[in-house]
């Protein structure tokens, strides 16, 4: 996981193409932000994933330090996967990941 310098404050701009306030998933065929954007999530809570086998970039560009956690079950269950702090990104194998939970 990579934490970018100066990202402990609210984001005002895109982060690797992910809009401010969002969490984005990109196909990992190219570097984050230049690959294919597959999903954008804006609201807190659990979001089920489908069709995301293999490696992807997950970019968290949310405000106020809100994290995002990869979960192994649908509806935000078994969230023992990577937690991605605001202003960070991770390359993750989403095959065993069935949902992503965004902190309030």
mmCIF file with all atom_site columns, C-alpha atoms in Angstrom:
data_model
loop_
_atom_site.group_PDB
_atom_site.id
_atom_site.type_symbol
_atom_site.label_atom_id
_atom_site.label_alt_id
_atom_site.label_comp_id
_atom_site.label_asym_id
_atom_site.label_entity_id
_atom_site.label_seq_id
_atom_site.pdbx_PDB_ins_code
_atom_site.Cartn_x
_atom_site.Cartn_y
_atom_site.Cartn_z
_atom_site.occupancy
_atom_site.B_iso_or_equiv
_atom_site.pdbx_formal_charge
_atom_site.auth_seq_id
_atom_site.auth_comp_id
_atom_site.auth_asym_id
_atom_site.auth_atom_id
_atom_site.pdbx_PDB_model_num
ATOM 1   C CA . UNK A 1 1   ? 0.000   0.000   0.000   1.00 0.00 ? 1   UNK A CA 1
ATOM 2   C CA . UNK A 1 2   ? 1.291   3.478   -0.773  1.00 0.00 ? 2   UNK A CA 1
ATOM 3   C CA . UNK A 1 3   ? 0.518   6.598   1.235   1.00 0.00 ? 3   UNK A CA 1
ATOM 4   C CA . UNK A 1 4   ? 1.108   9.847   -0.575  1.00 0.00 ? 4   UNK A CA 1
ATOM 5   C CA . UNK A 1 5   ? 2.810   12.800  1.146   1.00 0.00 ? 5   UNK A CA 1
ATOM 6   C CA . UNK A 1 6   ? 0.497   15.522  2.422   1.00 0.00 ? 6   UNK A CA 1
ATOM 7   C CA . UNK A 1 7   ? -2.666  13.440  2.149   1.00 0.00 ? 7   UNK A CA 1
ATOM 8   C CA . UNK A 1 8   ? -3.744  13.771  5.772   1.00 0.00 ? 8   UNK A CA 1
ATOM 9   C CA . UNK A 1 9   ? -5.876  16.762  4.793   1.00 0.00 ? 9   UNK A CA 1
ATOM 10  C CA . UNK A 1 10  ? -9.038  16.795  2.681   1.00 0.00 ? 10  UNK A CA 1
ATOM 11  C CA . UNK A 1 11  ? -8.446  16.192  -1.011  1.00 0.00 ? 11  UNK A CA 1
ATOM 12  C CA . UNK A 1 12  ? -9.405  18.908  -3.443  1.00 0.00 ? 12  UNK A CA 1
ATOM 13  C CA . UNK A 1 13  ? -8.260  17.241  -6.647  1.00 0.00 ? 13  UNK A CA 1
ATOM 14  C CA . UNK A 1 14  ? -8.263  13.976  -8.527  1.00 0.00 ? 14  UNK A CA 1
ATOM 15  C CA . UNK A 1 15  ? -5.881  11.280  -7.304  1.00 0.00 ? 15  UNK A CA 1
ATOM 16  C CA . UNK A 1 16  ? -4.681  9.141   -10.212 1.00 0.00 ? 16  UNK A CA 1
ATOM 17  C CA . UNK A 1 17  ? -7.877  10.111  -12.031 1.00 0.00 ? 17  UNK A CA 1
ATOM 18  C CA . UNK A 1 18  ? -10.135 9.191   -9.103  1.00 0.00 ? 18  UNK A CA 1
ATOM 19  C CA . UNK A 1 19  ? -12.395 12.166  -8.287  1.00 0.00 ? 19  UNK A CA 1
ATOM 20  C CA . UNK A 1 20  ? -12.122 13.882  -4.918  1.00 0.00 ? 20  UNK A CA 1
ATOM 21  C CA . UNK A 1 21  ? -14.421 12.179  -2.400  1.00 0.00 ? 21  UNK A CA 1
ATOM 22  C CA . UNK A 1 22  ? -14.529 8.801   -4.202  1.00 0.00 ? 22  UNK A CA 1
ATOM 23  C CA . UNK A 1 23  ? -12.994 5.332   -4.109  1.00 0.00 ? 23  UNK A CA 1
ATOM 24  C CA . UNK A 1 24  ? -12.135 3.990   -7.574  1.00 0.00 ? 24  UNK A CA 1
ATOM 25  C CA . UNK A 1 25  ? -11.234 0.591   -8.981  1.00 0.00 ? 25  UNK A CA 1
ATOM 26  C CA . UNK A 1 26  ? -9.075  0.340   -12.098 1.00 0.00 ? 26  UNK A CA 1
ATOM 27  C CA . UNK A 1 27  ? -8.076  -2.673  -14.166 1.00 0.00 ? 27  UNK A CA 1
ATOM 28  C CA . UNK A 1 28  ? -4.410  -3.296  -13.418 1.00 0.00 ? 28  UNK A CA 1
ATOM 29  C CA . UNK A 1 29  ? -3.246  -3.523  -17.010 1.00 0.00 ? 29  UNK A CA 1
ATOM 30  C CA . UNK A 1 30  ? -1.575  -0.117  -16.662 1.00 0.00 ? 30  UNK A CA 1
ATOM 31  C CA . UNK A 1 31  ? -0.529  2.201   -13.811 1.00 0.00 ? 31  UNK A CA 1
ATOM 32  C CA . UNK A 1 32  ? -3.337  3.495   -11.572 1.00 0.00 ? 32  UNK A CA 1
ATOM 33  C CA . UNK A 1 33  ? -5.217  6.308   -13.256 1.00 0.00 ? 33  UNK A CA 1
ATOM 34  C CA . UNK A 1 34  ? -4.150  5.378   -16.774 1.00 0.00 ? 34  UNK A CA 1
ATOM 35  C CA . UNK A 1 35  ? -5.845  1.971   -16.781 1.00 0.00 ? 35  UNK A CA 1
ATOM 36  C CA . UNK A 1 36  ? -9.528  1.285   -17.309 1.00 0.00 ? 36  UNK A CA 1
ATOM 37  C CA . UNK A 1 37  ? -11.757 2.729   -14.577 1.00 0.00 ? 37  UNK A CA 1
ATOM 38  C CA . UNK A 1 38  ? -14.238 -0.017  -13.698 1.00 0.00 ? 38  UNK A CA 1
ATOM 39  C CA . UNK A 1 39  ? -16.049 1.354   -10.619 1.00 0.00 ? 39  UNK A CA 1
ATOM 40  C CA . UNK A 1 40  ? -16.452 4.560   -8.613  1.00 0.00 ? 40  UNK A CA 1
ATOM 41  C CA . UNK A 1 41  ? -17.978 4.569   -5.113  1.00 0.00 ? 41  UNK A CA 1
ATOM 42  C CA . UNK A 1 42  ? -19.105 7.691   -3.293  1.00 0.00 ? 42  UNK A CA 1
ATOM 43  C CA . UNK A 1 43  ? -21.204 6.690   -0.286  1.00 0.00 ? 43  UNK A CA 1
ATOM 44  C CA . UNK A 1 44  ? -20.232 5.145   3.036   1.00 0.00 ? 44  UNK A CA 1
ATOM 45  C CA . UNK A 1 45  ? -21.209 1.540   3.665   1.00 0.00 ? 45  UNK A CA 1
ATOM 46  C CA . UNK A 1 46  ? -20.774 -1.771  1.875   1.00 0.00 ? 46  UNK A CA 1
ATOM 47  C CA . UNK A 1 47  ? -20.704 -2.093  -1.912  1.00 0.00 ? 47  UNK A CA 1
ATOM 48  C CA . UNK A 1 48  ? -20.787 -5.556  -3.504  1.00 0.00 ? 48  UNK A CA 1
ATOM 49  C CA . UNK A 1 49  ? -18.313 -6.330  -6.282  1.00 0.00 ? 49  UNK A CA 1
ATOM 50  C CA . UNK A 1 50  ? -18.771 -8.668  -9.214  1.00 0.00 ? 50  UNK A CA 1
ATOM 51  C CA . UNK A 1 51  ? -16.643 -9.492  -12.238 1.00 0.00 ? 51  UNK A CA 1
ATOM 52  C CA . UNK A 1 52  ? -13.407 -8.282  -10.651 1.00 0.00 ? 52  UNK A CA 1
ATOM 53  C CA . UNK A 1 53  ? -11.193 -11.351 -10.876 1.00 0.00 ? 53  UNK A CA 1
ATOM 54  C CA . UNK A 1 54  ? -7.474  -10.764 -10.831 1.00 0.00 ? 54  UNK A CA 1
ATOM 55  C CA . UNK A 1 55  ? -5.394  -7.761  -9.889  1.00 0.00 ? 55  UNK A CA 1
ATOM 56  C CA . UNK A 1 56  ? -6.778  -4.215  -9.790  1.00 0.00 ? 56  UNK A CA 1
ATOM 57  C CA . UNK A 1 57  ? -5.738  -0.820  -8.476  1.00 0.00 ? 57  UNK A CA 1
ATOM 58  C CA . UNK A 1 58  ? -7.986  0.482   -5.680  1.00 0.00 ? 58  UNK A CA 1
ATOM 59  C CA . UNK A 1 59  ? -7.588  4.241   -5.103  1.00 0.00 ? 59  UNK A CA 1
ATOM 60  C CA . UNK A 1 60  ? -9.069  5.948   -2.028  1.00 0.00 ? 60  UNK A CA 1
ATOM 61  C CA . UNK A 1 61  ? -9.532  9.682   -2.623  1.00 0.00 ? 61  UNK A CA 1
ATOM 62  C CA . UNK A 1 62  ? -12.099 10.226  0.157   1.00 0.00 ? 62  UNK A CA 1
ATOM 63  C CA . UNK A 1 63  ? -12.173 13.224  2.487   1.00 0.00 ? 63  UNK A CA 1
ATOM 64  C CA . UNK A 1 64  ? -11.397 13.583  6.179   1.00 0.00 ? 64  UNK A CA 1
ATOM 65  C CA . UNK A 1 65  ? -9.320  10.466  6.560   1.00 0.00 ? 65  UNK A CA 1
ATOM 66  C CA . UNK A 1 66  ? -12.162 8.062   5.682   1.00 0.00 ? 66  UNK A CA 1
ATOM 67  C CA . UNK A 1 67  ? -10.770 4.615   4.902   1.00 0.00 ? 67  UNK A CA 1
ATOM 68  C CA . UNK A 1 68  ? -11.965 1.846   2.625   1.00 0.00 ? 68  UNK A CA 1
ATOM 69  C CA . UNK A 1 69  ? -11.671 -1.864  3.487   1.00 0.00 ? 69  UNK A CA 1
ATOM 70  C CA . UNK A 1 70  ? -11.702 -4.868  1.163   1.00 0.00 ? 70  UNK A CA 1
ATOM 71  C CA . UNK A 1 71  ? -14.071 -7.597  2.412   1.00 0.00 ? 71  UNK A CA 1
ATOM 72  C CA . UNK A 1 72  ? -14.173 -11.325 1.627   1.00 0.00 ? 72  UNK A CA 1
ATOM 73  C CA . UNK A 1 73  ? -17.981 -11.645 1.867   1.00 0.00 ? 73  UNK A CA 1
ATOM 74  C CA . UNK A 1 74  ? -20.832 -9.764  0.247   1.00 0.00 ? 74  UNK A CA 1
ATOM 75  C CA . UNK A 1 75  ? -22.502 -6.865  2.087   1.00 0.00 ? 75  UNK A CA 1
ATOM 76  C CA . UNK A 1 76  ? -19.318 -5.931  3.969   1.00 0.00 ? 76  UNK A CA 1
ATOM 77  C CA . UNK A 1 77  ? -18.757 -9.243  5.781   1.00 0.00 ? 77  UNK A CA 1
ATOM 78  C CA . UNK A 1 78  ? -15.357 -10.602 6.821   1.00 0.00 ? 78  UNK A CA 1
ATOM 79  C CA . UNK A 1 79  ? -13.477 -7.363  6.246   1.00 0.00 ? 79  UNK A CA 1
ATOM 80  C CA . UNK A 1 80  ? -10.055 -8.750  7.051   1.00 0.00 ? 80  UNK A CA 1
ATOM 81  C CA . UNK A 1 81  ? -8.626  -7.597  3.724   1.00 0.00 ? 81  UNK A CA 1
ATOM 82  C CA . UNK A 1 82  ? -6.508  -4.524  3.116   1.00 0.00 ? 82  UNK A CA 1
ATOM 83  C CA . UNK A 1 83  ? -7.689  -1.240  4.617   1.00 0.00 ? 83  UNK A CA 1
ATOM 84  C CA . UNK A 1 84  ? -6.823  1.655   2.345   1.00 0.00 ? 84  UNK A CA 1
ATOM 85  C CA . UNK A 1 85  ? -6.372  5.002   4.129   1.00 0.00 ? 85  UNK A CA 1
ATOM 86  C CA . UNK A 1 86  ? -7.595  8.195   2.468   1.00 0.00 ? 86  UNK A CA 1
ATOM 87  C CA . UNK A 1 87  ? -5.050  9.458   -0.031  1.00 0.00 ? 87  UNK A CA 1
ATOM 88  C CA . UNK A 1 88  ? -3.645  5.990   -0.685  1.00 0.00 ? 88  UNK A CA 1
ATOM 89  C CA . UNK A 1 89  ? -3.895  3.188   -3.181  1.00 0.00 ? 89  UNK A CA 1
ATOM 90  C CA . UNK A 1 90  ? -3.291  -0.538  -3.224  1.00 0.00 ? 90  UNK A CA 1
ATOM 91  C CA . UNK A 1 91  ? -2.824  -3.191  -5.889  1.00 0.00 ? 91  UNK A CA 1
ATOM 92  C CA . UNK A 1 92  ? -5.133  -6.039  -4.847  1.00 0.00 ? 92  UNK A CA 1
ATOM 93  C CA . UNK A 1 93  ? -6.263  -9.402  -6.171  1.00 0.00 ? 93  UNK A CA 1
ATOM 94  C CA . UNK A 1 94  ? -10.026 -8.889  -6.112  1.00 0.00 ? 94  UNK A CA 1
ATOM 95  C CA . UNK A 1 95  ? -10.799 -12.541 -6.902  1.00 0.00 ? 95  UNK A CA 1
ATOM 96  C CA . UNK A 1 96  ? -11.410 -13.406 -3.216  1.00 0.00 ? 96  UNK A CA 1
ATOM 97  C CA . UNK A 1 97  ? -12.889 -9.942  -2.483  1.00 0.00 ? 97  UNK A CA 1
ATOM 98  C CA . UNK A 1 98  ? -16.671 -9.720  -2.724  1.00 0.00 ? 98  UNK A CA 1
ATOM 99  C CA . UNK A 1 99  ? -17.316 -6.236  -1.327  1.00 0.00 ? 99  UNK A CA 1
ATOM 100 C CA . UNK A 1 100 ? -15.679 -2.993  -0.300  1.00 0.00 ? 100 UNK A CA 1
ATOM 101 C CA . UNK A 1 101 ? -16.713 -1.062  2.813   1.00 0.00 ? 101 UNK A CA 1
ATOM 102 C CA . UNK A 1 102 ? -16.286 2.713   2.907   1.00 0.00 ? 102 UNK A CA 1
ATOM 103 C CA . UNK A 1 103 ? -15.991 4.296   6.349   1.00 0.00 ? 103 UNK A CA 1
ATOM 104 C CA . UNK A 1 104 ? -18.361 7.157   7.192   1.00 0.00 ? 104 UNK A CA 1
#
